[in-house]
PDB file of C-alpha atoms and ligand atoms in Angstrom:
ATOM      1  CA  MET A  19     -11.380 -14.725  -3.514  1.00 55.00           C
ATOM      2  CA  GLU A  20      -8.368 -16.897  -2.904  1.00 56.00           C
ATOM      3  CA  ASN A  21      -5.871 -14.744  -4.762  1.00 77.00           C
ATOM      4  CA  VAL A  22      -6.630 -11.494  -2.932  1.00 91.00           C
ATOM      5  CA  LYS A  23      -3.915 -10.258  -0.614  1.00 95.00           C
ATOM      6  CA  VAL A  24      -4.690  -8.337   2.551  1.00 97.00           C
ATOM      7  CA  ALA A  25      -2.209  -5.762   3.791  1.00 98.00           C
ATOM      8  CA  PRO A  26      -3.078  -4.477   7.278  1.00 98.00           C
ATOM      9  CA  SER A  27      -1.850  -0.921   7.815  1.00 98.00           C
ATOM     10  CA  ILE A  28      -0.235  -0.516  11.227  1.00 98.00           C
ATOM     11  CA  LEU A  29      -1.246   3.153  11.209  1.00 98.00           C
ATOM     12  CA  SER A  30      -4.324   2.146  13.215  1.00 98.00           C
ATOM     13  CA  ALA A  31      -2.523  -0.375  15.434  1.00 98.00           C
ATOM     14  CA  ASP A  32      -1.819   0.168  19.114  1.00 97.00           C
ATOM     15  CA  PHE A  33       1.809   1.324  18.977  1.00 97.00           C
ATOM     16  CA  SER A  34       2.386   0.495  22.632  1.00 97.00           C
ATOM     17  CA  MET A  35       2.086  -3.171  21.691  1.00 97.00           C
ATOM     18  CA  LEU A  36       3.142  -3.134  18.076  1.00 98.00           C
ATOM     19  CA  ARG A  37       5.041  -6.407  18.161  1.00 98.00           C
ATOM     20  CA  GLU A  38       1.967  -8.265  19.460  1.00 98.00           C
ATOM     21  CA  GLN A  39      -0.329  -6.567  16.962  1.00 98.00           C
ATOM     22  CA  VAL A  40       1.914  -7.543  14.043  1.00 98.00           C
ATOM     23  CA  ALA A  41       2.087 -11.129  15.317  1.00 98.00           C
ATOM     24  CA  LEU A  42      -1.703 -11.148  15.528  1.00 97.00           C
ATOM     25  CA  VAL A  43      -2.299 -10.128  11.907  1.00 98.00           C
ATOM     26  CA  GLU A  44       0.390 -12.554  10.767  1.00 97.00           C
ATOM     27  CA  LYS A  45      -1.295 -15.420  12.603  1.00 97.00           C
ATOM     28  CA  ALA A  46      -4.678 -14.327  11.231  1.00 96.00           C
ATOM     29  CA  GLY A  47      -3.528 -14.881   7.655  1.00 94.00           C
ATOM     30  CA  ALA A  48      -2.446 -11.448   6.451  1.00 96.00           C
ATOM     31  CA  HIS A  49       0.082 -11.627   3.647  1.00 90.00           C
ATOM     32  CA  TRP A  50       1.656  -8.204   3.700  1.00 98.00           C
ATOM     33  CA  LEU A  51       2.273  -5.551   6.321  1.00 98.00           C
ATOM     34  CA  HIS A  52       1.535  -2.033   5.112  1.00 99.00           C
ATOM     35  CA  LEU A  53       3.814   0.616   6.604  1.00 99.00           C
ATOM     36  CA  ASP A  54       2.610   4.206   6.248  1.00 99.00           C
ATOM     37  CA  VAL A  55       5.530   6.605   6.390  1.00 99.00           C
ATOM     38  CA  MET A  56       4.530  10.289   6.649  1.00 99.00           C
ATOM     39  CA  ASP A  57       6.788  13.310   6.897  1.00 98.00           C
ATOM     40  CA  GLY A  58       4.504  16.201   7.846  1.00 98.00           C
ATOM     41  CA  HIS A  59       5.290  17.888   4.491  1.00 98.00           C
ATOM     42  CA  PHE A  60       3.796  15.853   1.682  1.00 98.00           C
ATOM     43  CA  VAL A  61       0.949  14.954   4.038  1.00 98.00           C
ATOM     44  CA  PRO A  62      -0.250  16.788   7.157  1.00 98.00           C
ATOM     45  CA  ASN A  63       0.750  14.032   9.580  1.00 98.00           C
ATOM     46  CA  ILE A  64       3.948  12.467  10.923  1.00 98.00           C
ATOM     47  CA  THR A  65       4.326   8.763  11.629  1.00 98.00           C
ATOM     48  CA  PHE A  66       7.559   6.749  11.713  1.00 98.00           C
ATOM     49  CA  GLY A  67      10.627   5.886   9.695  1.00 98.00           C
ATOM     50  CA  PRO A  68      13.251   3.209   9.081  1.00 98.00           C
ATOM     51  CA  PRO A  69      14.171   2.543  12.763  1.00 98.00           C
ATOM     52  CA  LEU A  70      10.655   1.389  13.609  1.00 98.00           C
ATOM     53  CA  ILE A  71      10.424  -0.732  10.466  1.00 98.00           C
ATOM     54  CA  GLY A  72      13.818  -2.277  11.248  1.00 98.00           C
ATOM     55  CA  SER A  73      12.786  -3.175  14.758  1.00 98.00           C
ATOM     56  CA  ILE A  74       9.578  -4.990  13.768  1.00 98.00           C
ATOM     57  CA  ARG A  75      11.407  -6.667  10.862  1.00 98.00           C
ATOM     58  CA  LYS A  76      13.219  -8.845  13.405  1.00 98.00           C
ATOM     59  CA  HIS A  77       9.922 -10.281  14.650  1.00 98.00           C
ATOM     60  CA  SER A  78       7.955 -10.857  11.471  1.00 98.00           C
ATOM     61  CA  SER A  79       8.255 -12.747   8.227  1.00 97.00           C
ATOM     62  CA  LEU A  80       5.431 -10.848   6.515  1.00 98.00           C
ATOM     63  CA  PHE A  81       6.099  -9.084   3.221  1.00 98.00           C
ATOM     64  CA  PHE A  82       6.989  -5.508   4.235  1.00 99.00           C
ATOM     65  CA  ASP A  83       5.169  -2.977   2.068  1.00 99.00           C
ATOM     66  CA  SER A  84       6.502   0.541   2.760  1.00 99.00           C
ATOM     67  CA  HIS A  85       4.222   3.317   1.532  1.00 99.00           C
ATOM     68  CA  LEU A  86       6.297   6.499   1.485  1.00 99.00           C
ATOM     69  CA  MET A  87       4.236   9.665   1.807  1.00 99.00           C
ATOM     70  CA  ILE A  88       7.323  11.856   1.965  1.00 99.00           C
ATOM     71  CA  GLU A  89       8.944  14.568  -0.101  1.00 98.00           C
ATOM     72  CA  GLN A  90      12.263  13.839  -1.799  1.00 98.00           C
ATOM     73  CA  PRO A  91      11.897  10.063  -1.459  1.00 98.00           C
ATOM     74  CA  GLU A  92      15.104   9.633  -3.518  1.00 98.00           C
ATOM     75  CA  LYS A  93      17.118  10.580  -0.434  1.00 98.00           C
ATOM     76  CA  TYR A  94      15.789   7.836   1.784  1.00 98.00           C
ATOM     77  CA  ILE A  95      15.409   4.721  -0.376  1.00 98.00           C
ATOM     78  CA  LYS A  96      18.544   3.007   0.934  1.00 98.00           C
ATOM     79  CA  GLU A  97      17.446   3.482   4.542  1.00 98.00           C
ATOM     80  CA  PHE A  98      14.080   1.871   3.858  1.00 99.00           C
ATOM     81  CA  VAL A  99      15.759  -0.983   2.006  1.00 99.00           C
ATOM     82  CA  ASP A 100      18.214  -1.543   4.877  1.00 98.00           C
ATOM     83  CA  ALA A 101      15.322  -1.501   7.355  1.00 99.00           C
ATOM     84  CA  GLY A 102      13.890  -4.547   5.589  1.00 98.00           C
ATOM     85  CA  SER A 103      11.303  -3.329   3.070  1.00 99.00           C
ATOM     86  CA  ASP A 104      10.329  -5.906   0.450  1.00 99.00           C
ATOM     87  CA  LEU A 105       8.547  -3.271  -1.598  1.00 99.00           C
ATOM     88  CA  ILE A 106       8.785   0.503  -1.587  1.00 99.00           C
ATOM     89  CA  THR A 107       5.968   2.581  -3.004  1.00 99.00           C
ATOM     90  CA  VAL A 108       6.583   6.236  -3.802  1.00 99.00           C
ATOM     91  CA  HIS A 109       4.024   8.863  -4.727  1.00 99.00           C
ATOM     92  CA  VAL A 110       4.108  10.084  -8.307  1.00 98.00           C
ATOM     93  CA  GLU A 111       3.430  13.601  -6.953  1.00 98.00           C
ATOM     94  CA  THR A 112       6.703  13.635  -4.975  1.00 98.00           C
ATOM     95  CA  THR A 113       9.293  13.166  -7.706  1.00 98.00           C
ATOM     96  CA  LYS A 114      10.438  14.801 -10.927  1.00 97.00           C
ATOM     97  CA  HIS A 115      12.193  11.648 -12.054  1.00 98.00           C
ATOM     98  CA  LEU A 116       9.757   8.800 -11.574  1.00 98.00           C
ATOM     99  CA  HIS A 117      11.397   6.400 -14.003  1.00 98.00           C
ATOM    100  CA  ARG A 118      14.822   6.859 -12.431  1.00 98.00           C
ATOM    101  CA  LEU A 119      13.417   6.491  -8.912  1.00 98.00           C
ATOM    102  CA  ILE A 120      11.662   3.224  -9.760  1.00 98.00           C
ATOM    103  CA  GLN A 121      14.862   1.930 -11.282  1.00 98.00           C
ATOM    104  CA  SER A 122      16.883   2.907  -8.213  1.00 98.00           C
ATOM    105  CA  ILE A 123      14.481   0.973  -5.936  1.00 99.00           C
ATOM    106  CA  LYS A 124      14.680  -2.099  -8.166  1.00 98.00           C
ATOM    107  CA  ASP A 125      18.459  -1.884  -8.285  1.00 98.00           C
ATOM    108  CA  TYR A 126      18.415  -2.868  -4.605  1.00 98.00           C
ATOM    109  CA  GLY A 127      16.716  -6.130  -5.589  1.00 98.00           C
ATOM    110  CA  ILE A 128      13.318  -5.278  -4.072  1.00 99.00           C
ATOM    111  CA  LYS A 129       9.976  -4.415  -5.648  1.00 98.00           C
ATOM    112  CA  ALA A 130       8.893  -0.903  -6.627  1.00 99.00           C
ATOM    113  CA  GLY A 131       5.431   0.618  -6.506  1.00 99.00           C
ATOM    114  CA  VAL A 132       3.905   3.959  -7.479  1.00 99.00           C
ATOM    115  CA  ALA A 133       0.999   5.596  -5.654  1.00 99.00           C
ATOM    116  CA  LEU A 134      -1.486   8.153  -6.961  1.00 98.00           C
ATOM    117  CA  ASN A 135      -3.557  10.575  -4.922  1.00 98.00           C
ATOM    118  CA  PRO A 136      -7.303  10.583  -5.639  1.00 98.00           C
ATOM    119  CA  ALA A 137      -7.077  13.637  -7.938  1.00 98.00           C
ATOM    120  CA  THR A 138      -3.946  12.509  -9.802  1.00 98.00           C
ATOM    121  CA  PRO A 139      -4.703  11.207 -13.300  1.00 98.00           C
ATOM    122  CA  LEU A 140      -3.662   7.700 -14.293  1.00 98.00           C
ATOM    123  CA  GLU A 141      -1.811   9.121 -17.284  1.00 98.00           C
ATOM    124  CA  THR A 142       1.001  10.177 -14.911  1.00 98.00           C
ATOM    125  CA  VAL A 143       2.052   6.516 -14.663  1.00 98.00           C
ATOM    126  CA  GLN A 144       1.295   5.519 -18.240  1.00 97.00           C
ATOM    127  CA  TYR A 145       4.938   5.308 -19.293  1.00 98.00           C
ATOM    128  CA  VAL A 146       6.227   3.300 -16.343  1.00 98.00           C
ATOM    129  CA  LEU A 147       3.703   0.474 -16.484  1.00 98.00           C
ATOM    130  CA  GLU A 148       6.275  -1.973 -17.718  1.00 98.00           C
ATOM    131  CA  GLU A 149       8.749  -1.072 -14.968  1.00 98.00           C
ATOM    132  CA  VAL A 150       6.555  -1.062 -11.852  1.00 98.00           C
ATOM    133  CA  ASP A 151       5.602  -4.047  -9.734  1.00 98.00           C
ATOM    134  CA  LEU A 152       2.596  -2.331  -8.179  1.00 98.00           C
ATOM    135  CA  ILE A 153       0.314   0.633  -8.621  1.00 98.00           C
ATOM    136  CA  LEU A 154      -1.368   1.983  -5.527  1.00 99.00           C
ATOM    137  CA  VAL A 155      -4.681   3.719  -6.082  1.00 99.00           C
ATOM    138  CA  MET A 156      -5.344   5.963  -3.085  1.00 99.00           C
ATOM    139  CA  SER A 157      -9.045   5.852  -2.314  1.00 99.00           C
ATOM    140  CA  VAL A 158      -8.753   8.586   0.347  1.00 99.00           C
ATOM    141  CA  ASN A 159      -6.505  11.630   0.513  1.00 98.00           C
ATOM    142  CA  PRO A 160      -3.329  10.381   2.185  1.00 98.00           C
ATOM    143  CA  GLY A 161      -2.492  11.388   5.724  1.00 98.00           C
ATOM    144  CA  PHE A 162      -4.926   9.714   8.052  1.00 98.00           C
ATOM    145  CA  GLY A 163      -6.670   6.457   8.779  1.00 98.00           C
ATOM    146  CA  GLY A 164     -10.417   6.118   9.178  1.00 98.00           C
ATOM    147  CA  GLN A 165     -11.541   8.265   6.226  1.00 98.00           C
ATOM    148  CA  LYS A 166     -14.383   7.562   3.824  1.00 98.00           C
ATOM    149  CA  PHE A 167     -13.732   5.658   0.585  1.00 98.00           C
ATOM    150  CA  ILE A 168     -13.859   7.935  -2.480  1.00 98.00           C
ATOM    151  CA  ASN A 169     -16.113   6.274  -5.045  1.00 97.00           C
ATOM    152  CA  SER A 170     -14.414   7.600  -8.177  1.00 96.00           C
ATOM    153  CA  SER A 171     -11.493   5.320  -7.257  1.00 98.00           C
ATOM    154  CA  LEU A 172     -13.469   2.408  -8.686  1.00 98.00           C
ATOM    155  CA  GLU A 173     -13.322   3.835 -12.184  1.00 98.00           C
ATOM    156  CA  LYS A 174      -9.598   4.386 -11.819  1.00 98.00           C
ATOM    157  CA  ILE A 175      -9.083   0.775 -10.779  1.00 98.00           C
ATOM    158  CA  ARG A 176     -11.156  -0.447 -13.734  1.00 98.00           C
ATOM    159  CA  THR A 177      -9.094   1.573 -16.191  1.00 98.00           C
ATOM    160  CA  LEU A 178      -5.845   0.388 -14.644  1.00 98.00           C
ATOM    161  CA  PHE A 179      -7.035  -3.193 -14.859  1.00 98.00           C
ATOM    162  CA  ALA A 180      -8.016  -2.723 -18.513  1.00 98.00           C
ATOM    163  CA  TRP A 181      -4.567  -1.276 -19.268  1.00 98.00           C
ATOM    164  CA  LYS A 182      -2.983  -4.237 -17.517  1.00 98.00           C
ATOM    165  CA  LYS A 183      -4.909  -6.757 -19.623  1.00 98.00           C
ATOM    166  CA  MET A 184      -4.455  -4.872 -22.886  1.00 98.00           C
ATOM    167  CA  GLY A 185      -0.745  -4.339 -22.401  1.00 98.00           C
ATOM    168  CA  GLY A 186      -0.018  -7.724 -20.838  1.00 98.00           C
ATOM    169  CA  TYR A 187       1.552  -6.054 -17.783  1.00 98.00           C
ATOM    170  CA  SER A 188       2.152  -7.836 -14.500  1.00 97.00           C
ATOM    171  CA  TYR A 189       1.761  -5.057 -11.922  1.00 98.00           C
ATOM    172  CA  ASN A 190      -0.383  -5.582  -8.861  1.00 98.00           C
ATOM    173  CA  ILE A 191      -3.237  -3.173  -8.262  1.00 98.00           C
ATOM    174  CA  GLN A 192      -3.364  -2.102  -4.629  1.00 98.00           C
ATOM    175  CA  VAL A 193      -6.102   0.029  -3.113  1.00 98.00           C
ATOM    176  CA  ASP A 194      -5.659   1.999   0.113  1.00 99.00           C
ATOM    177  CA  GLY A 195      -8.131   4.012   2.155  1.00 98.00           C
ATOM    178  CA  GLY A 196     -11.586   3.392   3.570  1.00 98.00           C
ATOM    179  CA  ILE A 197     -11.576  -0.338   2.782  1.00 98.00           C
ATOM    180  CA  SER A 198     -13.969  -2.561   4.725  1.00 97.00           C
ATOM    181  CA  ASP A 199     -16.116  -5.644   4.187  1.00 96.00           C
ATOM    182  CA  LYS A 200     -18.751  -3.290   2.737  1.00 96.00           C
ATOM    183  CA  ASN A 201     -16.762  -2.191  -0.304  1.00 96.00           C
ATOM    184  CA  ALA A 202     -14.002  -4.790  -0.658  1.00 96.00           C
ATOM    185  CA  GLN A 203     -15.944  -6.896  -3.145  1.00 95.00           C
ATOM    186  CA  ALA A 204     -16.589  -3.910  -5.417  1.00 96.00           C
ATOM    187  CA  VAL A 205     -12.904  -2.984  -5.269  1.00 97.00           C
ATOM    188  CA  LEU A 206     -11.861  -6.532  -6.168  1.00 97.00           C
ATOM    189  CA  ASN A 207     -14.456  -6.730  -8.943  1.00 96.00           C
ATOM    190  CA  ALA A 208     -13.001  -3.552 -10.425  1.00 98.00           C
ATOM    191  CA  GLY A 209      -9.636  -5.325 -10.741  1.00 97.00           C
ATOM    192  CA  ALA A 210      -7.695  -4.762  -7.517  1.00 98.00           C
ATOM    193  CA  ASP A 211      -5.727  -7.640  -6.029  1.00 97.00           C
ATOM    194  CA  ILE A 212      -4.248  -6.152  -2.854  1.00 98.00           C
ATOM    195  CA  LEU A 213      -6.404  -4.528  -0.205  1.00 98.00           C
ATOM    196  CA  VAL A 214      -4.872  -2.238   2.400  1.00 98.00           C
ATOM    197  CA  ALA A 215      -6.974  -1.802   5.522  1.00 98.00           C
ATOM    198  CA  GLY A 216      -6.105   0.014   8.724  1.00 98.00           C
ATOM    199  CA  SER A 217      -9.033   1.036  10.898  1.00 98.00           C
ATOM    200  CA  TYR A 218     -11.309  -1.739   9.637  1.00 98.00           C
ATOM    201  CA  ILE A 219      -8.835  -4.364  10.885  1.00 98.00           C
ATOM    202  CA  PHE A 220      -7.258  -2.798  13.960  1.00 98.00           C
ATOM    203  CA  ASN A 221     -10.412  -1.162  15.348  1.00 98.00           C
ATOM    204  CA  SER A 222     -12.419  -4.352  15.021  1.00 97.00           C
ATOM    205  CA  ASN A 223     -13.169  -6.534  18.028  1.00 96.00           C
ATOM    206  CA  ASN A 224     -11.995  -9.574  16.142  1.00 97.00           C
ATOM    207  CA  ILE A 225      -8.931  -8.923  14.016  1.00 96.00           C
ATOM    208  CA  GLU A 226      -8.775 -12.464  12.669  1.00 96.00           C
ATOM    209  CA  GLU A 227     -12.387 -12.379  11.511  1.00 96.00           C
ATOM    210  CA  ALA A 228     -11.915  -8.954   9.889  1.00 97.00           C
ATOM    211  CA  ILE A 229      -8.983 -10.276   7.838  1.00 96.00           C
ATOM    212  CA  GLN A 230     -10.856 -13.429   6.886  1.00 94.00           C
ATOM    213  CA  LYS A 231     -13.841 -11.369   5.752  1.00 95.00           C
ATOM    214  CA  LEU A 232     -11.672  -9.290   3.453  1.00 94.00           C
ATOM    215  CA  LYS A 233     -10.004 -12.396   2.104  1.00 88.00           C
ATOM    216  CA  TYR A 234     -12.896 -14.709   1.488  1.00 84.00           C
ATOM    217  CA  ASN A 235     -16.401 -13.346   1.744  1.00 61.00           C
ATOM    218  CA  CYS A 236     -16.303  -9.612   1.689  1.00 59.00           C
ATOM    219  CA  ALA A 237     -19.689  -9.292  -0.008  1.00 49.00           C
ATOM    220  CA  LYS A 238     -21.498 -11.109   2.800  1.00 43.00           C
TER     221      LYS A 238
HETATM  222  C1  LIG B 327      -3.602   6.840   4.560  1.00 72.66           C
HETATM  223  C2  LIG B 327      -2.772   5.588   4.570  1.00 72.66           C
HETATM  224  C3  LIG B 327      -3.556   4.346   4.710  1.00 72.66           C
HETATM  225  C4  LIG B 327      -4.352   4.261   5.989  1.00 72.66           C
HETATM  226  C5  LIG B 327      -5.620   3.556   5.652  1.00 72.66           C
HETATM  227  O1  LIG B 327      -2.812   7.910   4.181  1.00 72.66           O
HETATM  228  O2  LIG B 327      -2.014   5.474   3.389  1.00 72.66           O
HETATM  229  O3  LIG B 327      -2.747   3.194   4.549  1.00 72.66           O
HETATM  230  O4  LIG B 327      -3.711   3.561   7.014  1.00 72.66           O
HETATM  231  O5  LIG B 327      -6.443   3.590   6.750  1.00 72.66           O
HETATM  232  P1  LIG B 327      -7.962   3.154   6.659  1.00 72.66           P
HETATM  233  O6  LIG B 327      -7.991   1.720   6.210  1.00 72.66           O
HETATM  234  O7  LIG B 327      -8.447   3.340   8.060  1.00 72.66           O
HETATM  235  O8  LIG B 327      -8.626   4.068   5.677  1.00 72.66           O
HETATM  236 ZN1  LIG B 328      -0.973   3.531   3.003  1.00 72.66          ZN
END
C-alpha cells in the first residue's frame, strides 16, 4: 500500500551505533522515527529522554514521533518540543486533563497524538477526536519490544476507522507492538495507516527489505 507509513522504533536498535542505525532506516525508505520514552513509573522500563532525541535530531530529517510512556507528561512537553519532536503522543491513562494537554502540545506548532493501552476503551478518546492528529492503538502492553501482537487490537482499529469515516475526522491511526510482515496487512485492512515496528525491523538481517515488506507487500 503506497500510503502506509512505517515508523521504525529505535527501542530495538543498537544504541552503540544509533546514528548509523537511524541513517540506515532513513535510506531504506522509512518515513517516521518512533521514539519510545519510558520513565520506569508508568511502564516498568526506562529508556531515554530529550537529550538523546536532540542529539539524533541533528543527523536526521525523518519525522520525529515521540511516544511518551511517562507519568505527568504535562511537565515535559516543552523539553520534547525543543529536542525536535514533530509529533508528541501522550497516553490517555497518564493525564487528568487530556483536552488541555493536547491543546498545549499543538500550541507549540507540532502535532499531537493520544495512545491507548490494550485494555483502555476507545470511549476515553471519544471527545477529543476533532482535536488530535493521531490515535495510537497499543497492540502490546507498553514497556518492552519483542512482545506478541494482541488480536483484540484489530477490532479497536476497525471501530476507530469507522468513527473516523462517520465523523469526517482526519486523525491518523497508528498501531504499535508486535507488528511484522505476518500481521501488517490485517492491521492495514482494519484501517491503520502508520505501522510502528521495532524488533521486526532492527532484529532483521536486512533492514531495508523489512521496511519494504511492511510498506508494499506485507501479505506476501
Ligand atoms: C512498546 C513500544 C513499542 C516497541 C515496539 O512499549 O511502545 O514502540 O518498540 O516493539 P516491537 O515492534 O518489537 O513490538
Ligand atoms: Zn512506541
